[in-house]
PDB file of C-alpha atoms in Angstrom:
ATOM      1  CA  MET N   1     -16.178   8.447   3.218  1.00 48.00           C
ATOM      2  CA  ALA N   2     -15.261   8.647  -0.430  1.00 50.00           C
ATOM      3  CA  ALA N   3     -14.173   5.653  -2.352  1.00 53.00           C
ATOM      4  CA  MET N   4     -10.341   5.629  -3.083  1.00 51.00           C
ATOM      5  CA  PRO N   5      -8.717   4.061  -6.094  1.00 53.00           C
ATOM      6  CA  ALA N   6      -6.917   0.836  -5.218  1.00 58.00           C
ATOM      7  CA  GLU N   7      -3.451   2.247  -6.139  1.00 81.00           C
ATOM      8  CA  VAL N   8      -1.994   5.691  -6.357  1.00 87.00           C
ATOM      9  CA  THR N   9       1.394   6.045  -7.864  1.00 91.00           C
ATOM     10  CA  THR N  10       4.108   7.983  -6.146  1.00 92.00           C
ATOM     11  CA  VAL N  11       4.057  10.609  -8.903  1.00 95.00           C
ATOM     12  CA  GLU N  12       0.365  11.118  -8.552  1.00 95.00           C
ATOM     13  CA  ALA N  13       0.708  11.408  -4.754  1.00 94.00           C
ATOM     14  CA  LEU N  14       3.442  14.038  -5.217  1.00 95.00           C
ATOM     15  CA  LYS N  15       1.261  16.045  -7.635  1.00 96.00           C
ATOM     16  CA  ARG N  16      -1.623  15.942  -5.177  1.00 96.00           C
ATOM     17  CA  GLY N  17       0.649  16.967  -2.314  1.00 96.00           C
ATOM     18  CA  LEU N  18       1.972  19.965  -4.324  1.00 96.00           C
ATOM     19  CA  ARG N  19      -1.597  21.153  -4.755  1.00 96.00           C
ATOM     20  CA  GLY N  20      -2.266  20.643  -1.018  1.00 95.00           C
ATOM     21  CA  LEU N  21      -4.631  17.772  -1.579  1.00 96.00           C
ATOM     22  CA  CYS N  22      -4.885  14.412   0.143  1.00 94.00           C
ATOM     23  CA  PRO N  23      -2.370  11.989  -1.444  1.00 93.00           C
ATOM     24  CA  ALA N  24      -4.851   9.128  -1.092  1.00 90.00           C
ATOM     25  CA  CYS N  25      -8.042  10.469  -2.592  1.00 91.00           C
ATOM     26  CA  GLY N  26      -7.014  13.804  -4.198  1.00 92.00           C
ATOM     27  CA  ASN N  27     -10.214  15.473  -2.933  1.00 93.00           C
ATOM     28  CA  GLY N  28      -9.603  16.705   0.702  1.00 93.00           C
ATOM     29  CA  ARG N  29      -7.174  19.359   1.716  1.00 95.00           C
ATOM     30  CA  ILE N  30      -4.281  18.235   3.816  1.00 94.00           C
ATOM     31  CA  PHE N  31      -3.623  21.509   5.482  1.00 95.00           C
ATOM     32  CA  ARG N  32      -5.866  23.018   8.209  1.00 94.00           C
ATOM     33  CA  ALA N  33      -3.650  26.075   8.524  1.00 94.00           C
ATOM     34  CA  PHE N  34      -0.826  27.508   6.434  1.00 93.00           C
ATOM     35  CA  LEU N  35       1.666  24.783   7.385  1.00 92.00           C
ATOM     36  CA  LYS N  36      -0.328  22.694   9.814  1.00 94.00           C
ATOM     37  CA  VAL N  37      -1.167  19.313   8.415  1.00 94.00           C
ATOM     38  CA  ASP N  38      -4.656  18.091   9.330  1.00 94.00           C
ATOM     39  CA  ASP N  39      -4.785  14.820  11.381  1.00 93.00           C
ATOM     40  CA  HIS N  40      -6.892  13.145   8.687  1.00 92.00           C
ATOM     41  CA  CYS N  41      -8.392  13.836   5.263  1.00 92.00           C
ATOM     42  CA  PRO N  42     -11.839  15.434   5.537  1.00 93.00           C
ATOM     43  CA  ALA N  43     -12.908  13.615   2.349  1.00 92.00           C
ATOM     44  CA  CYS N  44     -11.699  10.077   2.743  1.00 88.00           C
ATOM     45  CA  GLY N  45     -10.525   9.890   6.321  1.00 88.00           C
ATOM     46  CA  GLU N  46      -6.942   8.868   5.562  1.00 88.00           C
ATOM     47  CA  GLU N  47      -4.752   9.489   8.610  1.00 89.00           C
ATOM     48  CA  LEU N  48      -2.191  12.115   7.935  1.00 91.00           C
ATOM     49  CA  HIS N  49      -0.881  12.766  11.419  1.00 89.00           C
ATOM     50  CA  HIS N  50       1.960  10.353  10.902  1.00 85.00           C
ATOM     51  CA  HIS N  51       4.060  12.691   8.863  1.00 88.00           C
ATOM     52  CA  ARG N  52       7.532  13.794   9.944  1.00 89.00           C
ATOM     53  CA  ALA N  53       8.269  16.611   7.536  1.00 88.00           C
ATOM     54  CA  ASP N  54      10.125  18.634  10.237  1.00 89.00           C
ATOM     55  CA  ASP N  55      12.695  20.957   8.666  1.00 93.00           C
ATOM     56  CA  PHE N  56      13.068  19.190   5.335  1.00 94.00           C
ATOM     57  CA  PRO N  57      10.540  21.439   3.477  1.00 96.00           C
ATOM     58  CA  ALA N  58      12.492  24.510   4.598  1.00 96.00           C
ATOM     59  CA  TYR N  59      15.783  23.056   3.361  1.00 97.00           C
ATOM     60  CA  ILE N  60      14.244  22.245  -0.018  1.00 97.00           C
ATOM     61  CA  VAL N  61      12.694  25.759  -0.290  1.00 97.00           C
ATOM     62  CA  ILE N  62      16.135  27.357   0.628  1.00 97.00           C
ATOM     63  CA  LEU N  63      17.784  25.255  -2.096  1.00 98.00           C
ATOM     64  CA  ILE N  64      15.155  26.236  -4.687  1.00 97.00           C
ATOM     65  CA  VAL N  65      15.069  29.950  -3.808  1.00 98.00           C
ATOM     66  CA  GLY N  66      18.829  30.133  -3.701  1.00 97.00           C
ATOM     67  CA  HIS N  67      19.150  28.621  -7.139  1.00 98.00           C
ATOM     68  CA  ILE N  68      16.638  31.209  -8.467  1.00 97.00           C
ATOM     69  CA  VAL N  69      17.799  34.342  -6.644  1.00 97.00           C
ATOM     70  CA  VAL N  70      21.595  34.062  -6.723  1.00 96.00           C
ATOM     71  CA  PRO N  71      21.886  33.868 -10.539  1.00 97.00           C
ATOM     72  CA  LEU N  72      19.456  36.812 -10.784  1.00 95.00           C
ATOM     73  CA  ILE N  73      21.525  38.907  -8.369  1.00 94.00           C
ATOM     74  CA  LEU N  74      24.709  38.094 -10.299  1.00 94.00           C
ATOM     75  CA  ALA N  75      23.090  38.873 -13.647  1.00 94.00           C
ATOM     76  CA  VAL N  76      21.706  42.246 -12.446  1.00 93.00           C
ATOM     77  CA  GLU N  77      24.987  43.168 -10.918  1.00 91.00           C
ATOM     78  CA  THR N  78      27.103  42.332 -13.958  1.00 92.00           C
ATOM     79  CA  HIS N  79      24.756  43.685 -16.618  1.00 94.00           C
ATOM     80  CA  PHE N  80      23.250  46.737 -14.978  1.00 90.00           C
ATOM     81  CA  ALA N  81      25.563  47.633 -12.107  1.00 88.00           C
ATOM     82  CA  ALA N  82      22.532  48.487 -10.002  1.00 89.00           C
ATOM     83  CA  PRO N  83      22.983  50.705  -6.929  1.00 92.00           C
ATOM     84  CA  TYR N  84      23.215  48.890  -3.551  1.00 92.00           C
ATOM     85  CA  TRP N  85      19.918  50.415  -2.248  1.00 94.00           C
ATOM     86  CA  LEU N  86      18.122  48.659  -5.138  1.00 92.00           C
ATOM     87  CA  HIS N  87      19.686  45.358  -4.224  1.00 92.00           C
ATOM     88  CA  MET N  88      18.727  45.889  -0.572  1.00 95.00           C
ATOM     89  CA  VAL N  89      15.061  46.544  -1.503  1.00 95.00           C
ATOM     90  CA  LEU N  90      14.663  44.074  -4.368  1.00 95.00           C
ATOM     91  CA  TRP N  91      16.195  40.789  -3.286  1.00 96.00           C
ATOM     92  CA  PRO N  92      14.873  40.450   0.334  1.00 97.00           C
ATOM     93  CA  VAL N  93      11.376  41.028  -0.982  1.00 97.00           C
ATOM     94  CA  MET N  94      11.807  38.514  -3.728  1.00 97.00           C
ATOM     95  CA  VAL N  95      13.128  35.995  -1.258  1.00 98.00           C
ATOM     96  CA  VAL N  96      10.271  36.484   1.137  1.00 98.00           C
ATOM     97  CA  VAL N  97       7.653  36.145  -1.556  1.00 98.00           C
ATOM     98  CA  LEU N  98       9.258  33.023  -3.104  1.00 98.00           C
ATOM     99  CA  VAL N  99       9.556  31.383   0.270  1.00 97.00           C
ATOM    100  CA  LEU N 100       5.910  32.018   1.158  1.00 97.00           C
ATOM    101  CA  LEU N 101       4.770  30.747  -2.270  1.00 97.00           C
ATOM    102  CA  LEU N 102       6.919  27.554  -2.141  1.00 97.00           C
ATOM    103  CA  LEU N 103       6.780  26.444   1.473  1.00 97.00           C
ATOM    104  CA  GLN N 104       3.257  24.940   1.576  1.00 96.00           C
ATOM    105  CA  PRO N 105       3.415  23.058  -1.755  1.00 97.00           C
ATOM    106  CA  VAL N 106       6.849  21.673  -0.869  1.00 97.00           C
ATOM    107  CA  LYS N 107       5.621  20.542   2.543  1.00 96.00           C
ATOM    108  CA  GLY N 108       2.554  18.953   0.881  1.00 96.00           C
ATOM    109  CA  ALA N 109       4.739  17.051  -1.588  1.00 96.00           C
ATOM    110  CA  ILE N 110       7.012  15.863   1.291  1.00 96.00           C
ATOM    111  CA  VAL N 111       4.025  14.595   3.293  1.00 95.00           C
ATOM    112  CA  ALA N 112       2.639  12.943   0.094  1.00 94.00           C
ATOM    113  CA  LEU N 113       6.034  11.309  -0.538  1.00 94.00           C
ATOM    114  CA  GLN N 114       6.120   9.950   3.009  1.00 93.00           C
ATOM    115  CA  TRP N 115       2.598   8.582   2.457  1.00 92.00           C
ATOM    116  CA  ALA N 116       3.372   6.950  -0.887  1.00 90.00           C
ATOM    117  CA  MET N 117       6.573   5.351   0.400  1.00 90.00           C
ATOM    118  CA  GLY N 118       4.937   4.125   3.616  1.00 87.00           C
ATOM    119  CA  MET N 119       7.343   6.005   5.831  1.00 87.00           C
ATOM    120  CA  HIS N 120       6.950   6.553   9.603  1.00 77.00           C
ATOM    121  CA  GLY N 121       3.404   5.733  10.746  1.00 79.00           C
ATOM    122  CA  PHE N 122       2.129   5.498   7.102  1.00 83.00           C
ATOM    123  CA  GLU N 123       3.424   1.979   6.756  1.00 81.00           C
ATOM    124  CA  GLN N 124       0.457   0.511   8.586  1.00 81.00           C
ATOM    125  CA  SER N 125      -2.058   2.218   6.252  1.00 76.00           C
ATOM    126  CA  LYS N 126       0.000   1.232   3.257  1.00 74.00           C
ATOM    127  CA  GLN N 127      -0.060  -2.384   4.320  1.00 78.00           C
ATOM    128  CA  GLN N 128      -3.839  -2.199   4.774  1.00 76.00           C
ATOM    129  CA  ARG N 129      -4.179  -0.703   1.253  1.00 70.00           C
ATOM    130  CA  LEU N 130      -1.957  -3.460  -0.247  1.00 72.00           C
ATOM    131  CA  LEU N 131      -3.990  -6.152   1.641  1.00 77.00           C
ATOM    132  CA  ALA N 132      -7.278  -4.693   0.382  1.00 73.00           C
ATOM    133  CA  LYS N 133      -5.888  -4.629  -3.160  1.00 71.00           C
ATOM    134  CA  ALA N 134      -4.840  -8.256  -2.880  1.00 74.00           C
ATOM    135  CA  ALA N 135      -8.297  -9.192  -1.440  1.00 75.00           C
ATOM    136  CA  VAL N 136     -10.200  -7.646  -4.302  1.00 66.00           C
ATOM    137  CA  PRO N 137      -8.881  -9.951  -7.108  1.00 63.00           C
ATOM    138  CA  ALA N 138      -9.335 -12.946  -4.738  1.00 56.00           C
ATOM    139  CA  ALA N 139     -12.909 -11.944  -4.116  1.00 56.00           C
ATOM    140  CA  ALA N 140     -13.541 -11.479  -7.839  1.00 56.00           C
ATOM    141  CA  ASP N 141     -12.388 -15.094  -8.569  1.00 54.00           C
ATOM    142  CA  THR N 142     -14.958 -16.698  -6.298  1.00 56.00           C
TER     143      THR N 142
END
């Protein structure tokens, strides 16, 4: 197992999750398939099976894609008066591509956020990390 830094900030965990990396060590991949989170990090062994992302990543992706695509549709329609067939070809393809590009990073960030905040089953491992951090200065004093 790789040595982990004593403390990882929430922002750093989110950055790692967006890249699909373990929020604890930043080395191992958290996904074993496109959206299937691995049970543990292959690099540091951190348990990741506790996550409860459920449908939240999909909601976030819908929100992001909607805020990108709807203004583009309105701008194209008002400035160019594009034919309907172009709308029917362009926008569904754009939506599918954006969803496929965003879904895994968003899910990784949500799993990392749950890990950093100690939500669900992650609270036990967070408590162990905090205890280990508190034990290190005490051991250094002796």
